[in-house]
Tab-separated table of C-alpha atoms in Angstrom:
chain	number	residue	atom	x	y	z
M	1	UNK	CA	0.000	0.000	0.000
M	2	UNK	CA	1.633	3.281	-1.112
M	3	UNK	CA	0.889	6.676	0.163
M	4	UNK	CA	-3.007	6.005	-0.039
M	5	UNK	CA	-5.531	8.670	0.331
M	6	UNK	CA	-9.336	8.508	0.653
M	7	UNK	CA	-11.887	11.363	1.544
M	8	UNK	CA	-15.493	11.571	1.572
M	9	UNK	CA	-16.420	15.208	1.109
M	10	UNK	CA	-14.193	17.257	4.196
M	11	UNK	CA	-13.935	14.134	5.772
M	12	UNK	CA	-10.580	12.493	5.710
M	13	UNK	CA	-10.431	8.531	6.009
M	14	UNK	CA	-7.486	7.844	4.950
M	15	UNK	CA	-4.055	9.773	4.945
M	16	UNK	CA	-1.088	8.835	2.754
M	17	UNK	CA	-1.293	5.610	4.365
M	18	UNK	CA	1.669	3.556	3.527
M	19	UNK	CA	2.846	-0.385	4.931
M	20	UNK	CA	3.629	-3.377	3.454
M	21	UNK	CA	2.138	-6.913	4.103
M	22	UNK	CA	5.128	-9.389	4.137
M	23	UNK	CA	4.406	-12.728	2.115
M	24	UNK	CA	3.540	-15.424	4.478
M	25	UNK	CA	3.250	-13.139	7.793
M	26	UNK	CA	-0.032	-11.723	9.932
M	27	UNK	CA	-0.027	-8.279	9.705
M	28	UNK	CA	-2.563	-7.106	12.723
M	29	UNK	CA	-4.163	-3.552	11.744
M	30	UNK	CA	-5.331	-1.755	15.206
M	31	UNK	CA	-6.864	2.030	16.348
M	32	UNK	CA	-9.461	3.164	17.561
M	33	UNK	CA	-12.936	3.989	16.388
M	34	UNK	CA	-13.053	5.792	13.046
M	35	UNK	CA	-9.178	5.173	13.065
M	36	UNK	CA	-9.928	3.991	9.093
M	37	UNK	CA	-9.183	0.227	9.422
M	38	UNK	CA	-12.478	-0.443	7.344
M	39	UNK	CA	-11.976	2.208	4.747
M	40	UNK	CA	-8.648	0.547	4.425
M	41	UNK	CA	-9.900	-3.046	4.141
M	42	UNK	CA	-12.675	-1.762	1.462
M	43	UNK	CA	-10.102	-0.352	-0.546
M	44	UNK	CA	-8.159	-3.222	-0.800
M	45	UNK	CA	-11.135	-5.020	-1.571
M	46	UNK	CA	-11.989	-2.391	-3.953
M	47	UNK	CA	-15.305	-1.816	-2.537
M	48	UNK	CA	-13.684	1.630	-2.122
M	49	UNK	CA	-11.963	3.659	-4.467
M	50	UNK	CA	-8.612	5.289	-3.491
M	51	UNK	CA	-8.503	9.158	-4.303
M	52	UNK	CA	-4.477	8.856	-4.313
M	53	UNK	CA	-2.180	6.263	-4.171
M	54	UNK	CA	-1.631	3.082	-5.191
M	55	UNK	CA	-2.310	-0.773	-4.085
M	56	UNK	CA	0.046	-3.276	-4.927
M	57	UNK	CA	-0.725	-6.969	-5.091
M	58	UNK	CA	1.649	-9.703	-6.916
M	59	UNK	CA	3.322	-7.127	-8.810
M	60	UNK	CA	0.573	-5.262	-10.056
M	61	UNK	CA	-1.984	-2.703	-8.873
M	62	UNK	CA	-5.509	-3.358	-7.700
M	63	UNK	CA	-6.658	-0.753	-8.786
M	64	UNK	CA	-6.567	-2.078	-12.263
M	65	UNK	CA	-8.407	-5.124	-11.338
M	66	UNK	CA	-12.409	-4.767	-11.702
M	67	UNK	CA	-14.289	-4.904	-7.867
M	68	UNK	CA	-15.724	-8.060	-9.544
M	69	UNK	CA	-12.350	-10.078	-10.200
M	70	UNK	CA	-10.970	-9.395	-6.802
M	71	UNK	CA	-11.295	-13.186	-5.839
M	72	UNK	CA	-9.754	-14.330	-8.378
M	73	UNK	CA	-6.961	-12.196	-8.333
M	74	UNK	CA	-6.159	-14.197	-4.731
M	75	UNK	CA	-7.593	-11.901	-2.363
M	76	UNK	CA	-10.597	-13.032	0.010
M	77	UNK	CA	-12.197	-11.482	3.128
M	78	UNK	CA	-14.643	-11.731	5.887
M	79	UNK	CA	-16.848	-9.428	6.698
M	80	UNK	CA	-17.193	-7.267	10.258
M	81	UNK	CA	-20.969	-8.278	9.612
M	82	UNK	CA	-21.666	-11.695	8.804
M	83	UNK	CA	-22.469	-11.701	5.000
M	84	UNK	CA	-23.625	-15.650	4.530
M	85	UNK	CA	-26.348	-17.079	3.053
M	86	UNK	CA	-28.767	-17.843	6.192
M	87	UNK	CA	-31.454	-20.180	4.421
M	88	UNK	CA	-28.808	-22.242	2.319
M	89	UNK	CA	-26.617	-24.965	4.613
M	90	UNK	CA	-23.068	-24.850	5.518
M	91	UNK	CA	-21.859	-27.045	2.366
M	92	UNK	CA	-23.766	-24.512	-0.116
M	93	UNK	CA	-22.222	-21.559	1.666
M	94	UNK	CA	-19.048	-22.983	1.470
M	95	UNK	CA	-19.575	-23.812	-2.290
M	96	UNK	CA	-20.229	-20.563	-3.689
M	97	UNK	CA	-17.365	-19.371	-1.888
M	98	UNK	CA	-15.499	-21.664	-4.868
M	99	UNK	CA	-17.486	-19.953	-8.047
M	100	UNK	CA	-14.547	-17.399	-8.906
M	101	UNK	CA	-12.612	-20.394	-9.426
M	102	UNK	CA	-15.013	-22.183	-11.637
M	103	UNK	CA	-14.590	-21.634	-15.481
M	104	UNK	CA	-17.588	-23.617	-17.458
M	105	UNK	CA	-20.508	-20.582	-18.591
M	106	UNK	CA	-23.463	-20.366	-18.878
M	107	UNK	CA	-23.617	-22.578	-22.097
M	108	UNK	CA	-21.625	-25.191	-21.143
M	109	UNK	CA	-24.076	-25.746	-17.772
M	110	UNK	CA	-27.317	-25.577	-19.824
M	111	UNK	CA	-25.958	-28.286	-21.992
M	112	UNK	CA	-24.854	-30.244	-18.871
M	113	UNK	CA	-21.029	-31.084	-20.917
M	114	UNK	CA	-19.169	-33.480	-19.035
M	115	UNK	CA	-16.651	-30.276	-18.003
M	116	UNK	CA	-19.533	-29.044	-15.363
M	117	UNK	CA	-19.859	-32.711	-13.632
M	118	UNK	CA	-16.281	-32.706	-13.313
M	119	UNK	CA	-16.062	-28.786	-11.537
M	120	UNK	CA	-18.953	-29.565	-9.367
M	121	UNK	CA	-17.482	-32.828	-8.326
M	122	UNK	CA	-13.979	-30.616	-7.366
M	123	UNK	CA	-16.172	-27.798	-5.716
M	124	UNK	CA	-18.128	-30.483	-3.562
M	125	UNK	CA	-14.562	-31.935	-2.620
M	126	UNK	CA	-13.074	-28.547	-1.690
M	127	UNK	CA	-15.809	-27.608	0.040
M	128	UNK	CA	-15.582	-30.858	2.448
M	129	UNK	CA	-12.038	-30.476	2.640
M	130	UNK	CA	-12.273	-26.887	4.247
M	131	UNK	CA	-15.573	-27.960	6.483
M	132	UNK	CA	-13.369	-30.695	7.728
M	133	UNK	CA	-10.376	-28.228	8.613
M	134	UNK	CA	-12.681	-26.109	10.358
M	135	UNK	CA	-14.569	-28.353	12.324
M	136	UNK	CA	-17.669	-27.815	10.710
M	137	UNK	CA	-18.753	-31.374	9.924
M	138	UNK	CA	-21.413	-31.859	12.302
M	139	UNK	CA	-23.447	-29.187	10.942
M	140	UNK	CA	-22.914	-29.338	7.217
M	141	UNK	CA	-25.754	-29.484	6.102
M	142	UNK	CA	-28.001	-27.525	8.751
M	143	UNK	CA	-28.970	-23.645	7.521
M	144	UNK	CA	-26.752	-20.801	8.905
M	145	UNK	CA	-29.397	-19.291	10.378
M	146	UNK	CA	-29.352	-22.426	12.944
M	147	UNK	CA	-26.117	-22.161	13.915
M	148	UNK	CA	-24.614	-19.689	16.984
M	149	UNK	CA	-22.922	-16.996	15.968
M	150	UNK	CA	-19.403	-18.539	16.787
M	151	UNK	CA	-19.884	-21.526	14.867
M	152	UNK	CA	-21.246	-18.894	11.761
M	153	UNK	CA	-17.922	-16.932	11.729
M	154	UNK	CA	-16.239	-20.147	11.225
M	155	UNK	CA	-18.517	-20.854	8.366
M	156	UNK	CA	-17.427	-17.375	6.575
M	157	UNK	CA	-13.954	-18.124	7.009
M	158	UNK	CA	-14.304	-21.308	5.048
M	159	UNK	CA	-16.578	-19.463	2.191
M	160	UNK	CA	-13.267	-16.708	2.158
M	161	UNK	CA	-10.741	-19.698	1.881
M	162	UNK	CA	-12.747	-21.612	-0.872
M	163	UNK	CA	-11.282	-19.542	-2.996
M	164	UNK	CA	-8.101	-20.621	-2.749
M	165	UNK	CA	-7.017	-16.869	-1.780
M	166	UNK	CA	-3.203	-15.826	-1.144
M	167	UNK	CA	-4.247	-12.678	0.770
M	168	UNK	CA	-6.704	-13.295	3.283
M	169	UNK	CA	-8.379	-10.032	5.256
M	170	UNK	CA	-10.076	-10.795	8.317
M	171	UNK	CA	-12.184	-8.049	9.281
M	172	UNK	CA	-12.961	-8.670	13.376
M	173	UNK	CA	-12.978	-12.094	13.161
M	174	UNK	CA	-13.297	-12.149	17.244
M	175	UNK	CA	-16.334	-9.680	17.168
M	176	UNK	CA	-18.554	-11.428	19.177
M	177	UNK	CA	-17.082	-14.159	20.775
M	178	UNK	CA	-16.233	-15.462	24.254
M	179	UNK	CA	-12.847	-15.688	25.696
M	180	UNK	CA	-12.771	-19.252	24.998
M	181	UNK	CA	-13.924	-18.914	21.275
M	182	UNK	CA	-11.368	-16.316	21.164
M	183	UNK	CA	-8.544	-18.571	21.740
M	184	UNK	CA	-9.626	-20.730	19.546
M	185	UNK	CA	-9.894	-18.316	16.548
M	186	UNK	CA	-6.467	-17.484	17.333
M	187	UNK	CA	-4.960	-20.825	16.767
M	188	UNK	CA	-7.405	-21.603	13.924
M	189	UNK	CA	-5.880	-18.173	12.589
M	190	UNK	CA	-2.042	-19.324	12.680
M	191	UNK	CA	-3.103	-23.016	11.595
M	192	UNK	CA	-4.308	-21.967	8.134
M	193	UNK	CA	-1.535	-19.745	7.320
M	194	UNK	CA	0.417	-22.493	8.191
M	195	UNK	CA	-1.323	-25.488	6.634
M	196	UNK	CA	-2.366	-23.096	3.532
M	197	UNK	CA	0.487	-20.783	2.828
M	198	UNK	CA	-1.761	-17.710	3.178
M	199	UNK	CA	-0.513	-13.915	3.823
M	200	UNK	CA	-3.259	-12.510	6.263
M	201	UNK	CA	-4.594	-9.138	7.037
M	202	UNK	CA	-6.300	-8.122	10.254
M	203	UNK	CA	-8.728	-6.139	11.606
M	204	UNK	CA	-8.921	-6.806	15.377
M	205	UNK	CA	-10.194	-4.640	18.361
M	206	UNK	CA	-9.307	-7.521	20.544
M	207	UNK	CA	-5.849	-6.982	21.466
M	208	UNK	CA	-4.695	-9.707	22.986
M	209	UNK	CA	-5.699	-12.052	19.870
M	210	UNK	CA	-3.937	-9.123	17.317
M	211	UNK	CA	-0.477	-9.377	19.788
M	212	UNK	CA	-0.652	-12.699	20.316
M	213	UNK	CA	-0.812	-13.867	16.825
M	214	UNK	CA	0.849	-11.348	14.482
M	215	UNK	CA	3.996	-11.100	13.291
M	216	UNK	CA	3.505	-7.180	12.732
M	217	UNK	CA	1.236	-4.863	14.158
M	218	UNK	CA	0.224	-1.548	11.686
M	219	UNK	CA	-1.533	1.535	14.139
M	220	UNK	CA	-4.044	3.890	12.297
M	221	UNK	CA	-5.375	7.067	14.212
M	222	UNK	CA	-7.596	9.330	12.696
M	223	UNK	CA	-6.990	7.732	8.887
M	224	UNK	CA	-3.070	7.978	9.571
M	225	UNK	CA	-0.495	5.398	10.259
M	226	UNK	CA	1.160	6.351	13.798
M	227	UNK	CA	3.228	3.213	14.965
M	228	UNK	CA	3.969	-0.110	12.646
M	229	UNK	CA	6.451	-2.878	13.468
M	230	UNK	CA	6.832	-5.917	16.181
M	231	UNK	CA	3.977	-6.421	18.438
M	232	UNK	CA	5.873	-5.320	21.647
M	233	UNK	CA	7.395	-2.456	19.696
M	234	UNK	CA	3.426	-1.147	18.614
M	235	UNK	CA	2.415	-1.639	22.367
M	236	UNK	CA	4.796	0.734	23.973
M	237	UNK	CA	4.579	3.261	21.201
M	238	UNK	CA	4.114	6.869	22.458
M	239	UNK	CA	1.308	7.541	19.839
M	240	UNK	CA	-0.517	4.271	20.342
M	241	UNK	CA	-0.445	4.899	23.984
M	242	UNK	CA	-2.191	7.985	23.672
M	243	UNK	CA	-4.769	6.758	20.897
M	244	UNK	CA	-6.204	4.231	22.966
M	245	UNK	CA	-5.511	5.970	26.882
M	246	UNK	CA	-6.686	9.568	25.639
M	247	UNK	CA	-3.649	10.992	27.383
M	248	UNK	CA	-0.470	11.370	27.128
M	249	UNK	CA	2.350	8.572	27.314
């Protein structure tokens, strides 16, 4: 991300905002209320368009990449807000999670061609595979709406993996759940970078989850990076002190 910029009328979200997401790594992004983590996350997403700056992903920019190819460019992402599908069951959530990396058309479905028996038959396995890393087998096939709320965030996270991103933003993944389900989330974090290879961005009020689990910590205050670098380092920053006390350090 280099030197980004976004306003909406006087209102400045975002000021030449610049970090980089190391390959591999979990990059925690922390502040405060209005701080701009969102704005940022719906920019890279391209829900948002930047009014300066530029996004870089595998050596290009987003911003050349249509909002609607943004999964299968490699980037996925939860949502602060659950955004499932709460009459359709676990394995169809997961499953549409997989269309951006589906190729037969419209055409090739109508005529039922033996190409569209063989992509459903991969989609169904994905979709088991990543039900069975998340734990979700006992309720495959119930509707989300069934399901506690805990047990639906795990269900988004497997829609975001199905497609097989390389960037994964997690936008308050730990909104929402107890201290136990918290712990859990954070090991279920680490495991799928591990097991998957994944680069992962994010979004975290919960602190102890962000410092426990990242391998950098980025600060935003007021749509401007103050503090990035080590957890420890980002915790005793002056700036971040004074963001989150309301005094000074």
């Amino acid at each position: 991300m280099q030197n980004v910029g976004v306003r909406f009328g006087g209102i400045v979200a975002l000021d030449d905002v610049s970090f980089d997401v190391p390959s591999g790594c979990i990059v925690g992004l922390i502040g405060p209320n209005g701080a701009g983590k969102t704005t940022l996350f719906n920019c890279l997403s391209r829900l948002y368009q930047c009014g300066s700056g530029d996004i870089l992903f595998d050596g290009g920019s987003l911003l050349q990449i249509p909002r609607h190819r943004i999964a299968a460019a490699g980037i996925g992402r939860t949502f602060q807000n659950l955004a499932l599908f709460r009459t359709m069951t676990v394995l169809d959530n997961v499953m549409v999670g997989r269309h951006s990396r589906t190729g037969t058309g419209f055409f090739m479905n109508s005529l039922r061609l033996p190409a569209v028996a063989r992509e459903e038959t991969a989609t169904l396995e994905k979709a088991q595979a990543l039900i069975r890393l998340l734990e979700l087998e006992s309720v495959a096939h119930m509707r989300v709406a069934d399901l506690p709320f805990g047990t639906q965030k795990r269900v988004e996270l497997a829609r975001a993996l199905a497609s097989e991103p390389r960037l994964l933003l997690l936008d308050e993944p730990a909104s929402g759940l107890n201290h136990e389900e918290v712990g859990l989330l954070g090991k279920l974090i680490r495991d799928i970078r591990d097991r998957l290879k994944l680069t992962v961005l994010l979004v975290e009020h919960h602190m102890s989850l962000v410092m426990s689990i990242s391998d950098r910590v980025v600060a935003l205050n007021f749509g401007r990076k103050i503090a990035e670098g080590t957890p420890a380092e980002v915790r005793q920053h002056p700036e971040v002190i004074q963001a989150y006390l309301g005094g000074a350090a």
